[in-house]
Tab-separated table of C-alpha atoms in Angstrom:
chain	number	residue	atom	x	y	z
A	206	MET	CA	8.761	7.315	-18.978
A	207	VAL	CA	9.879	4.301	-20.953
A	208	ASN	CA	7.819	3.469	-23.937
A	209	PRO	CA	6.735	-0.174	-23.809
A	210	GLN	CA	6.698	-0.516	-27.607
A	211	PRO	CA	4.736	-3.686	-27.781
A	212	ARG	CA	5.695	-5.726	-30.760
A	213	LYS	CA	2.907	-7.406	-32.799
A	214	ARG	CA	2.682	-11.120	-32.125
A	215	GLY	CA	3.491	-13.276	-35.190
A	216	ARG	CA	5.546	-10.520	-36.923
A	217	PRO	CA	8.922	-10.680	-35.385
A	218	PRO	CA	11.842	-8.737	-36.994
A	219	LYS	CA	13.655	-10.712	-39.700
A	220	GLN	CA	17.039	-10.609	-38.042
A	221	ALA	CA	15.878	-12.336	-34.932
A	222	PRO	CA	12.843	-14.540	-35.483
A	223	ASP	CA	11.699	-14.867	-31.873
A	224	HIS	CA	13.276	-11.865	-30.251
A	225	GLY	CA	10.113	-9.822	-30.019
A	226	ASP	CA	7.978	-12.621	-28.753
A	227	THR	CA	10.447	-13.671	-26.048
A	228	ARG	CA	10.765	-10.090	-24.959
A	229	GLU	CA	7.033	-9.801	-24.807
A	230	SER	CA	6.617	-13.041	-22.866
A	231	LEU	CA	9.211	-11.911	-20.320
A	232	LEU	CA	7.372	-8.521	-19.827
A	233	ARG	CA	4.027	-10.254	-19.437
A	234	ALA	CA	5.485	-12.632	-16.859
A	235	GLY	CA	7.150	-9.716	-15.138
A	236	VAL	CA	3.875	-7.795	-14.904
A	237	ALA	CA	2.075	-10.903	-13.510
A	238	THR	CA	4.638	-11.330	-10.908
A	239	LEU	CA	5.224	-7.743	-9.903
A	240	THR	CA	1.398	-7.379	-9.536
A	241	ARG	CA	1.463	-10.229	-7.155
A	242	LYS	CA	4.369	-9.705	-4.974
A	243	GLY	CA	6.320	-6.596	-5.893
A	244	PHE	CA	9.835	-6.069	-7.147
A	245	VAL	CA	12.150	-7.032	-4.309
A	246	ALA	CA	10.545	-10.500	-3.797
A	247	THR	CA	10.589	-11.167	-7.606
A	248	GLY	CA	13.646	-13.076	-8.839
A	249	LEU	CA	14.641	-13.099	-12.496
A	250	ASP	CA	14.678	-16.888	-12.438
A	251	GLU	CA	10.978	-16.938	-11.526
A	252	ILE	CA	10.178	-14.615	-14.523
A	253	LEU	CA	12.290	-16.617	-16.855
A	254	ALA	CA	10.509	-19.851	-15.688
A	255	LEU	CA	7.117	-18.260	-15.981
A	256	ALA	CA	7.863	-17.046	-19.489
A	257	ASN	CA	9.468	-20.477	-20.431
A	258	VAL	CA	12.644	-18.683	-21.370
A	259	PRO	CA	15.973	-20.503	-20.787
A	260	LYS	CA	17.879	-19.361	-17.583
A	261	GLY	CA	20.701	-16.882	-18.204
A	262	SER	CA	19.130	-15.375	-21.275
A	263	PHE	CA	17.520	-12.483	-19.465
A	264	TYR	CA	20.328	-9.972	-20.288
A	265	HIS	CA	20.017	-10.814	-23.944
A	266	TYR	CA	16.752	-8.939	-23.801
A	267	PHE	CA	17.118	-6.304	-21.067
A	268	ALA	CA	20.178	-4.350	-19.800
A	269	SER	CA	19.351	-4.989	-16.138
A	270	LYS	CA	16.563	-5.926	-13.696
A	271	GLU	CA	16.076	-2.153	-13.168
A	272	ALA	CA	15.567	-1.525	-16.952
A	273	PHE	CA	13.169	-4.489	-16.995
A	274	GLY	CA	11.234	-3.001	-14.116
A	275	ALA	CA	10.905	0.381	-15.708
A	276	GLU	CA	9.361	-1.240	-18.814
A	277	ALA	CA	7.074	-3.396	-16.737
A	278	ILE	CA	5.923	-0.143	-15.024
A	279	ALA	CA	5.320	1.560	-18.343
A	280	ARG	CA	3.587	-1.506	-19.703
A	281	TYR	CA	1.208	-1.868	-16.694
A	282	GLY	CA	0.506	1.844	-16.768
A	283	ALA	CA	-0.643	1.807	-20.327
A	284	TYR	CA	-2.494	-1.441	-19.895
A	285	PHE	CA	-4.409	-0.026	-17.020
A	286	ALA	CA	-4.982	3.411	-18.718
A	287	ALA	CA	-6.605	1.487	-21.695
A	288	LYS	CA	-8.760	-0.379	-19.134
A	289	LEU	CA	-9.788	2.795	-17.444
A	290	ASP	CA	-10.698	4.327	-20.862
A	291	ARG	CA	-12.820	1.345	-21.744
A	292	HIS	CA	-14.811	2.147	-18.828
A	293	LEU	CA	-14.716	5.904	-18.351
A	294	LEU	CA	-15.227	6.821	-21.913
A	295	ASP	CA	-18.255	4.412	-22.517
A	296	GLU	CA	-20.811	6.812	-23.709
A	297	ARG	CA	-23.587	4.323	-23.217
A	298	LEU	CA	-23.390	4.883	-19.468
A	299	ALA	CA	-23.848	7.909	-17.278
A	300	PRO	CA	-20.354	9.130	-16.132
A	301	LEU	CA	-20.616	7.861	-12.518
A	302	ASP	CA	-22.024	4.509	-13.644
A	303	ARG	CA	-18.800	4.198	-15.701
A	304	LEU	CA	-16.738	4.567	-12.595
A	305	ARG	CA	-19.026	2.103	-10.846
A	306	GLY	CA	-18.394	-0.354	-13.713
A	307	PHE	CA	-14.680	0.065	-13.438
A	308	ILE	CA	-14.769	-0.655	-9.730
A	309	ALA	CA	-16.920	-3.783	-10.235
A	310	ASN	CA	-14.554	-4.889	-13.032
A	311	ALA	CA	-11.470	-4.358	-10.679
A	312	GLU	CA	-13.014	-6.378	-7.945
A	313	ALA	CA	-13.897	-9.206	-10.499
A	314	GLY	CA	-10.338	-9.012	-11.775
A	315	MET	CA	-8.847	-9.393	-8.238
A	316	ARG	CA	-11.247	-12.240	-7.473
A	317	ARG	CA	-10.156	-14.059	-10.604
A	318	TYR	CA	-6.708	-14.321	-8.955
A	319	GLU	CA	-8.126	-15.018	-5.545
A	320	PHE	CA	-6.981	-11.553	-4.370
A	321	ARG	CA	-3.362	-12.541	-4.765
A	322	ARG	CA	-2.590	-9.845	-7.354
A	323	GLY	CA	-2.976	-6.222	-6.608
A	324	CYS	CA	-1.799	-2.943	-8.401
A	325	LEU	CA	1.769	-3.209	-9.727
A	326	VAL	CA	2.193	0.638	-9.299
A	327	GLY	CA	0.917	0.423	-5.672
A	328	ASN	CA	3.118	-2.540	-4.867
A	329	LEU	CA	6.226	-0.807	-6.210
A	330	GLY	CA	5.127	2.520	-4.628
A	331	GLN	CA	5.077	0.732	-1.288
A	332	GLU	CA	8.504	-0.703	-1.865
A	333	MET	CA	9.982	2.577	-3.100
A	334	SER	CA	12.531	2.810	-0.266
A	335	ALA	CA	14.261	-0.405	-1.621
A	336	LEU	CA	13.832	0.413	-5.313
A	337	PRO	CA	15.872	2.248	-7.898
A	338	GLU	CA	15.217	5.964	-7.262
A	339	ALA	CA	14.425	6.521	-10.976
A	340	TYR	CA	11.179	4.567	-10.409
A	341	ARG	CA	9.774	7.275	-8.123
A	342	SER	CA	8.816	9.895	-10.722
A	343	GLN	CA	7.762	7.083	-13.128
A	344	LEU	CA	5.329	5.646	-10.671
A	345	ASP	CA	3.973	8.976	-9.591
A	346	ALA	CA	3.481	10.002	-13.266
A	347	VAL	CA	1.396	6.836	-13.751
A	348	PHE	CA	-0.809	7.752	-10.818
A	349	MET	CA	-1.183	11.289	-12.209
A	350	ASP	CA	-2.135	9.874	-15.675
A	351	TRP	CA	-4.870	7.671	-14.081
A	352	GLU	CA	-6.097	10.545	-12.005
A	353	ALA	CA	-6.420	12.787	-15.053
A	354	ARG	CA	-8.538	10.170	-16.788
A	355	LEU	CA	-10.855	9.921	-13.673
A	356	ALA	CA	-10.938	13.703	-13.311
A	357	ALA	CA	-12.267	14.021	-16.892
A	358	CYS	CA	-15.106	11.551	-16.147
A	359	LEU	CA	-15.971	13.368	-12.992
A	360	ARG	CA	-16.200	16.728	-14.856
A	361	LEU	CA	-18.674	15.019	-17.219
A	362	ALA	CA	-20.662	13.936	-14.255
A	363	GLN	CA	-20.424	17.501	-12.888
A	364	ALA	CA	-21.690	18.972	-16.260
A	365	ARG	CA	-24.748	16.688	-15.804
A	366	GLY	CA	-25.326	17.902	-12.275
A	367	GLU	CA	-24.377	14.539	-10.796
A	368	ILE	CA	-21.468	16.333	-8.748
A	369	GLY	CA	-21.909	19.839	-7.160
A	370	SER	CA	-20.609	22.589	-9.464
A	371	GLY	CA	-18.288	23.997	-6.703
A	372	ARG	CA	-16.365	20.670	-6.467
A	373	ASP	CA	-12.791	20.379	-7.608
A	374	CYS	CA	-12.870	17.193	-9.843
A	375	ALA	CA	-9.055	16.902	-10.044
A	376	ARG	CA	-8.894	16.970	-6.301
A	377	LEU	CA	-11.589	14.296	-6.021
A	378	ALA	CA	-9.909	12.144	-8.580
A	379	HIS	CA	-6.595	12.444	-6.538
A	380	PHE	CA	-8.470	11.527	-3.388
A	381	PHE	CA	-9.910	8.493	-5.136
A	382	TRP	CA	-6.532	7.215	-6.237
A	383	ILE	CA	-4.816	7.880	-2.950
A	384	GLY	CA	-7.543	5.877	-1.189
A	385	TRP	CA	-8.103	3.245	-3.804
A	386	GLU	CA	-4.486	1.908	-3.441
A	387	GLY	CA	-5.279	1.441	0.292
A	388	ALA	CA	-8.357	-0.485	-0.662
A	389	VAL	CA	-6.438	-2.761	-3.089
A	390	LEU	CA	-3.850	-3.344	-0.323
A	391	ARG	CA	-6.548	-4.332	2.115
A	392	ALA	CA	-8.421	-6.454	-0.373
A	393	LYS	CA	-5.298	-8.498	-0.917
A	394	LEU	CA	-4.645	-8.801	2.850
A	395	ARG	CA	-8.259	-9.876	3.476
A	396	ARG	CA	-8.692	-11.884	0.303
A	397	SER	CA	-11.967	-10.109	-0.163
A	398	GLY	CA	-13.520	-7.470	-2.331
A	399	GLU	CA	-15.128	-5.825	0.737
A	400	PRO	CA	-12.522	-3.140	1.222
A	401	LEU	CA	-12.973	-2.016	-2.448
A	402	ARG	CA	-16.704	-1.780	-1.963
A	403	ILE	CA	-16.398	0.081	1.365
A	404	PHE	CA	-13.996	2.590	-0.180
A	405	ALA	CA	-16.220	3.160	-3.295
A	406	GLU	CA	-19.263	3.616	-1.026
A	407	GLY	CA	-17.477	6.312	0.930
A	408	PHE	CA	-16.280	7.912	-2.330
A	409	PHE	CA	-19.687	8.137	-3.937
A	410	ALA	CA	-21.112	9.341	-0.629
A	411	LEU	CA	-18.546	12.204	-0.793
A	412	LEU	CA	-19.627	13.137	-4.223
A	413	ALA	CA	-23.405	13.382	-3.243
B	265	MET	CA	-1.342	-12.423	18.362
B	266	VAL	CA	2.106	-12.551	19.822
B	267	ASN	CA	2.480	-10.472	23.017
B	268	PRO	CA	5.546	-8.169	22.582
B	269	GLN	CA	6.310	-8.261	26.420
B	270	PRO	CA	8.716	-5.307	26.468
B	271	ARG	CA	11.386	-5.759	28.992
B	272	LYS	CA	12.355	-2.774	31.178
B	273	ARG	CA	15.585	-1.288	30.100
B	274	GLY	CA	18.320	-1.593	32.859
B	275	ARG	CA	16.640	-4.421	34.603
B	276	PRO	CA	17.760	-7.564	32.576
B	277	PRO	CA	16.929	-11.013	34.099
B	278	LYS	CA	19.528	-12.273	36.337
B	279	GLN	CA	20.471	-15.429	34.398
B	280	ALA	CA	21.525	-13.558	31.166
B	281	PRO	CA	22.451	-10.060	31.989
B	282	ASP	CA	22.057	-8.494	28.479
B	283	HIS	CA	19.580	-10.886	26.966
B	284	GLY	CA	16.659	-8.669	27.397
B	285	ASP	CA	18.391	-5.523	26.251
B	286	THR	CA	19.718	-7.229	23.119
B	287	ARG	CA	16.354	-8.808	22.212
B	288	GLU	CA	14.806	-5.271	22.660
B	289	SER	CA	17.406	-3.729	20.455
B	290	LEU	CA	16.869	-6.225	17.803
B	291	LEU	CA	13.030	-5.657	17.836
B	292	ARG	CA	13.604	-1.856	17.674
B	293	ALA	CA	15.882	-2.152	14.789
B	294	GLY	CA	13.436	-4.588	13.150
B	295	VAL	CA	10.440	-2.203	13.584
B	296	ALA	CA	12.573	0.705	12.027
B	297	THR	CA	13.571	-1.341	9.129
B	298	LEU	CA	10.371	-3.103	8.295
B	299	THR	CA	8.626	0.315	8.586
B	300	ARG	CA	11.011	1.622	5.978
B	301	LYS	CA	11.065	-1.111	3.400
B	302	GLY	CA	9.012	-4.152	4.379
B	303	PHE	CA	9.849	-7.632	5.214
B	304	VAL	CA	11.184	-9.159	2.003
B	305	ALA	CA	13.846	-6.450	1.396
B	306	THR	CA	15.029	-6.582	5.021
B	307	GLY	CA	18.015	-8.815	5.634
B	308	LEU	CA	18.741	-10.060	9.149
B	309	ASP	CA	22.329	-8.801	8.769
B	310	GLU	CA	21.023	-5.309	8.402
B	311	ILE	CA	18.971	-5.594	11.583
B	312	LEU	CA	21.877	-7.074	13.483
B	313	ALA	CA	24.194	-4.189	12.250
B	314	LEU	CA	21.501	-1.558	13.171
B	315	ALA	CA	21.095	-3.137	16.641
B	316	ASN	CA	24.841	-3.478	17.046
B	317	VAL	CA	24.650	-7.186	17.734
B	318	PRO	CA	27.294	-9.550	16.435
B	319	LYS	CA	26.442	-11.302	13.236
B	320	GLY	CA	25.233	-14.931	13.668
B	321	SER	CA	23.647	-14.364	17.157
B	322	PHE	CA	20.137	-13.674	15.777
B	323	TYR	CA	18.946	-17.266	16.430
B	324	HIS	CA	20.026	-16.914	19.953
B	325	TYR	CA	17.122	-14.677	20.475
B	326	PHE	CA	14.497	-15.576	17.894
B	327	ALA	CA	13.631	-18.985	16.415
B	328	SER	CA	13.407	-17.701	12.769
B	329	LYS	CA	12.939	-14.553	10.719
B	330	GLU	CA	9.264	-15.413	10.613
B	331	ALA	CA	8.998	-15.457	14.488
B	332	PHE	CA	10.939	-12.211	14.700
B	333	GLY	CA	8.489	-10.664	12.170
B	334	ALA	CA	5.445	-11.829	14.158
B	335	GLU	CA	6.865	-10.068	17.262
B	336	ALA	CA	7.794	-6.947	15.326
B	337	ILE	CA	4.147	-6.737	13.927
B	338	ALA	CA	2.792	-7.077	17.513
B	339	ARG	CA	5.298	-4.582	18.887
B	340	TYR	CA	4.480	-2.035	16.148
B	341	GLY	CA	0.619	-2.690	16.542
B	342	ALA	CA	0.824	-1.994	20.345
B	343	TYR	CA	3.060	0.924	19.878
B	344	PHE	CA	0.689	2.517	17.346
B	345	ALA	CA	-2.364	1.657	19.476
B	346	ALA	CA	-0.789	3.646	22.380
B	347	LYS	CA	-0.086	6.571	19.954
B	348	LEU	CA	-3.716	6.457	18.859
B	349	ASP	CA	-4.839	6.460	22.418
B	350	ARG	CA	-2.762	9.408	23.319
B	351	HIS	CA	-4.620	11.424	20.693
B	352	LEU	CA	-8.019	9.943	20.574
B	353	LEU	CA	-8.595	9.692	24.274
B	354	ASP	CA	-7.323	13.239	24.952
B	355	GLU	CA	-10.331	14.766	26.787
B	356	ARG	CA	-8.868	18.224	26.466
B	357	LEU	CA	-9.925	18.227	22.767
B	358	ALA	CA	-13.269	17.719	20.936
B	359	PRO	CA	-13.244	14.217	19.501
B	360	LEU	CA	-12.776	15.217	15.888
B	361	ASP	CA	-9.869	17.532	16.831
B	362	ARG	CA	-8.273	14.512	18.494
B	363	LEU	CA	-8.368	12.751	15.078
B	364	ARG	CA	-6.928	16.001	13.453
B	365	GLY	CA	-4.168	15.911	16.063
B	366	PHE	CA	-3.356	12.324	15.331
B	367	ILE	CA	-3.233	13.088	11.485
B	368	ALA	CA	-0.912	16.106	12.008
B	369	ASN	CA	1.364	14.026	14.229
B	370	ALA	CA	1.427	11.236	11.717
B	371	GLU	CA	2.661	13.661	9.057
B	372	ALA	CA	5.136	15.199	11.275
B	373	GLY	CA	6.447	11.754	12.078
B	374	MET	CA	6.824	10.854	8.425
B	375	ARG	CA	8.499	14.123	7.738
B	376	ARG	CA	10.922	13.492	10.485
B	377	TYR	CA	12.163	10.441	8.539
B	378	GLU	CA	11.955	12.338	5.237
B	379	PHE	CA	8.943	10.188	4.247
B	380	ARG	CA	11.115	7.002	3.998
B	381	ARG	CA	9.262	5.292	6.788
B	382	GLY	CA	5.604	4.377	6.377
B	383	CYS	CA	3.382	1.958	8.187
B	384	LEU	CA	4.770	-1.495	9.158
B	385	VAL	CA	1.419	-3.108	8.873
B	386	GLY	CA	0.662	-1.506	5.527
B	387	ASN	CA	4.103	-2.446	4.095
B	388	LEU	CA	3.707	-6.084	5.238
B	389	GLY	CA	0.035	-6.192	4.074
B	390	GLN	CA	1.162	-5.163	0.727
B	391	GLU	CA	3.880	-7.835	0.596
B	392	MET	CA	1.534	-10.477	1.948
B	393	SER	CA	1.735	-12.692	-1.243
B	394	ALA	CA	5.453	-13.254	-0.276
B	395	LEU	CA	5.101	-13.535	3.372
B	396	PRO	CA	4.334	-16.303	5.882
B	397	GLU	CA	0.567	-16.976	5.691
B	398	ALA	CA	0.265	-16.786	9.472
B	399	TYR	CA	0.942	-12.928	9.233
B	400	ARG	CA	-2.333	-12.434	7.334
B	401	SER	CA	-4.798	-12.770	10.261
B	402	GLN	CA	-2.318	-10.974	12.547
B	403	LEU	CA	-1.967	-7.908	10.309
B	404	ASP	CA	-5.719	-7.771	9.798
B	405	ALA	CA	-6.387	-8.025	13.583
B	406	VAL	CA	-4.022	-5.039	14.135
B	407	PHE	CA	-6.068	-3.041	11.609
B	408	MET	CA	-9.268	-4.011	13.304
B	409	ASP	CA	-7.918	-2.935	16.674
B	410	TRP	CA	-6.927	0.491	15.317
B	411	GLU	CA	-10.325	0.822	13.723
B	412	ALA	CA	-12.021	-0.018	16.831
B	413	ARG	CA	-10.186	2.781	18.660
B	414	LEU	CA	-11.105	5.321	15.891
B	415	ALA	CA	-14.684	4.137	15.858
B	416	ALA	CA	-14.984	4.908	19.650
B	417	CYS	CA	-13.728	8.404	19.013
B	418	LEU	CA	-16.073	8.852	16.133
B	419	ARG	CA	-19.133	7.751	18.394
B	420	LEU	CA	-18.091	10.403	20.926
B	421	ALA	CA	-18.173	12.959	18.098
B	422	GLN	CA	-21.558	11.552	17.025
B	423	ALA	CA	-22.984	11.930	20.631
B	424	ARG	CA	-21.870	15.554	20.479
B	425	GLY	CA	-23.707	16.066	17.156
B	426	GLU	CA	-20.525	16.513	15.084
B	427	ILE	CA	-21.463	13.378	13.022
B	428	GLY	CA	-25.025	12.738	11.863
B	429	SER	CA	-26.920	10.262	14.157
B	430	GLY	CA	-27.625	7.798	11.295
B	431	ARG	CA	-23.978	7.311	10.460
B	432	ASP	CA	-22.239	3.959	11.127
B	433	CYS	CA	-19.098	4.861	12.990
B	434	ALA	CA	-17.450	1.471	12.749
B	435	ARG	CA	-17.947	1.658	8.923
B	436	LEU	CA	-16.507	5.211	8.773
B	437	ALA	CA	-13.564	4.123	10.847
B	438	HIS	CA	-13.044	1.052	8.539
B	439	PHE	CA	-13.244	3.497	5.465
B	440	PHE	CA	-10.656	5.682	7.087
B	441	TRP	CA	-8.111	3.010	7.746
B	442	ILE	CA	-8.530	1.577	4.246
B	443	GLY	CA	-7.851	4.911	2.653
B	444	TRP	CA	-5.277	6.063	5.137
B	445	GLU	CA	-2.940	3.193	4.218
B	446	GLY	CA	-3.144	4.265	0.613
B	447	ALA	CA	-2.258	7.866	1.713
B	448	VAL	CA	0.728	6.697	3.558
B	449	LEU	CA	1.901	4.776	0.549
B	450	ARG	CA	1.489	7.802	-1.654
B	451	ALA	CA	3.242	10.064	0.922
B	452	LYS	CA	6.235	7.778	0.827
B	453	LEU	CA	6.183	7.729	-3.067
B	454	ARG	CA	5.960	11.517	-3.220
B	455	ARG	CA	8.045	12.240	-0.217
B	456	SER	CA	5.303	14.662	0.838
B	457	GLY	CA	2.597	15.045	3.418
B	458	GLU	CA	0.242	16.196	0.715
B	459	PRO	CA	-1.525	12.829	0.123
B	460	LEU	CA	-2.208	12.535	3.958
B	461	ARG	CA	-3.871	16.040	3.947
B	462	ILE	CA	-5.884	15.337	0.758
B	463	PHE	CA	-7.154	12.057	2.293
B	464	ALA	CA	-7.965	13.662	5.605
B	465	GLU	CA	-9.787	16.568	4.010
B	466	GLY	CA	-11.970	14.149	2.115
B	467	PHE	CA	-12.705	12.124	5.141
B	468	PHE	CA	-13.823	15.063	7.178
B	469	ALA	CA	-15.924	16.247	4.240
B	470	LEU	CA	-17.611	12.792	4.362
B	471	LEU	CA	-18.411	13.162	8.124
B	472	ALA	CA	-19.943	16.608	7.597
């Protein structure tokens, strides 16, 4: 997986005063656009306009649209892993309440963008037939990383007796992420958080 | 929703001997391509080539790519509803075994195309931000139609005591279709039926 190597804002390298910031702006614009409409429908011109970077200068920062996409996947994967950790490692809450908090936060996040933005990894996963083959293992690895974080939280819940001792928490986390991407897809289609809540309700019923 | 009005092969209208067949071929090619890679990545030239129809004659049969897409959605929705009925109305099997049969058939169908084809409605739902707004209610209506067919099957299972009497079968069917689209997405990404089986296992555990 590509390392996103975020550069600190305000501390660009001496040789090229704004190189780091411009690169960062392009990646941010890319993540926003890919999260909204996927890879194929996203034109480089649109990303350049959103990042307020002159047309034609894209290849100054990235070797290709493919290389840019790979960095955007890694960037989004890491951003989302940090978001998951903020919820799932929050020791002030019982483990399953942490997951409930993540789900409520995800719905609020989708609502903020009127359910126009979904999951970058889900969008690109859906488009995989039309994407560079190298993205396949990268996208799957991101899902496996998120699943591992959720499985650890479910094991904590299990240790406290909130999930039966015989249940396979890795499998439950895999189930969650398989279905959750469907819920995000449907929430975008319906412009509503209802599919997220229906899926969460079923998942918690499954744990009980 | 647009009515697909399939024309019978070999009985074209008298005025234009091959009009019906050509139109049918284009729709078949469209469904195959949209099922593989969605709407945005699908070019009309590709559909014409697949249907073996001369370039430039597309607008002879359809007013626009948008109108063509709407017919393809309706066509796929009806095709899939018939497939669901073949399984879910099969009185030789117990109701939940009918659903198991559908799931096994879906996996076999995806395997036949090496997990390159997914669900046309899921693909277009995922792309909705980049698609004609009129598709939104059409796609959602297809999902609701499929859910109603599954809910009827679950109610039969409930009447036989296979699902608890207090459970809301419409809600369970909604849950199934929300998560199933995530499973199809992940199966395409992984090129494996494993996500379909994991999701189905969780769904049946939820019913128990």
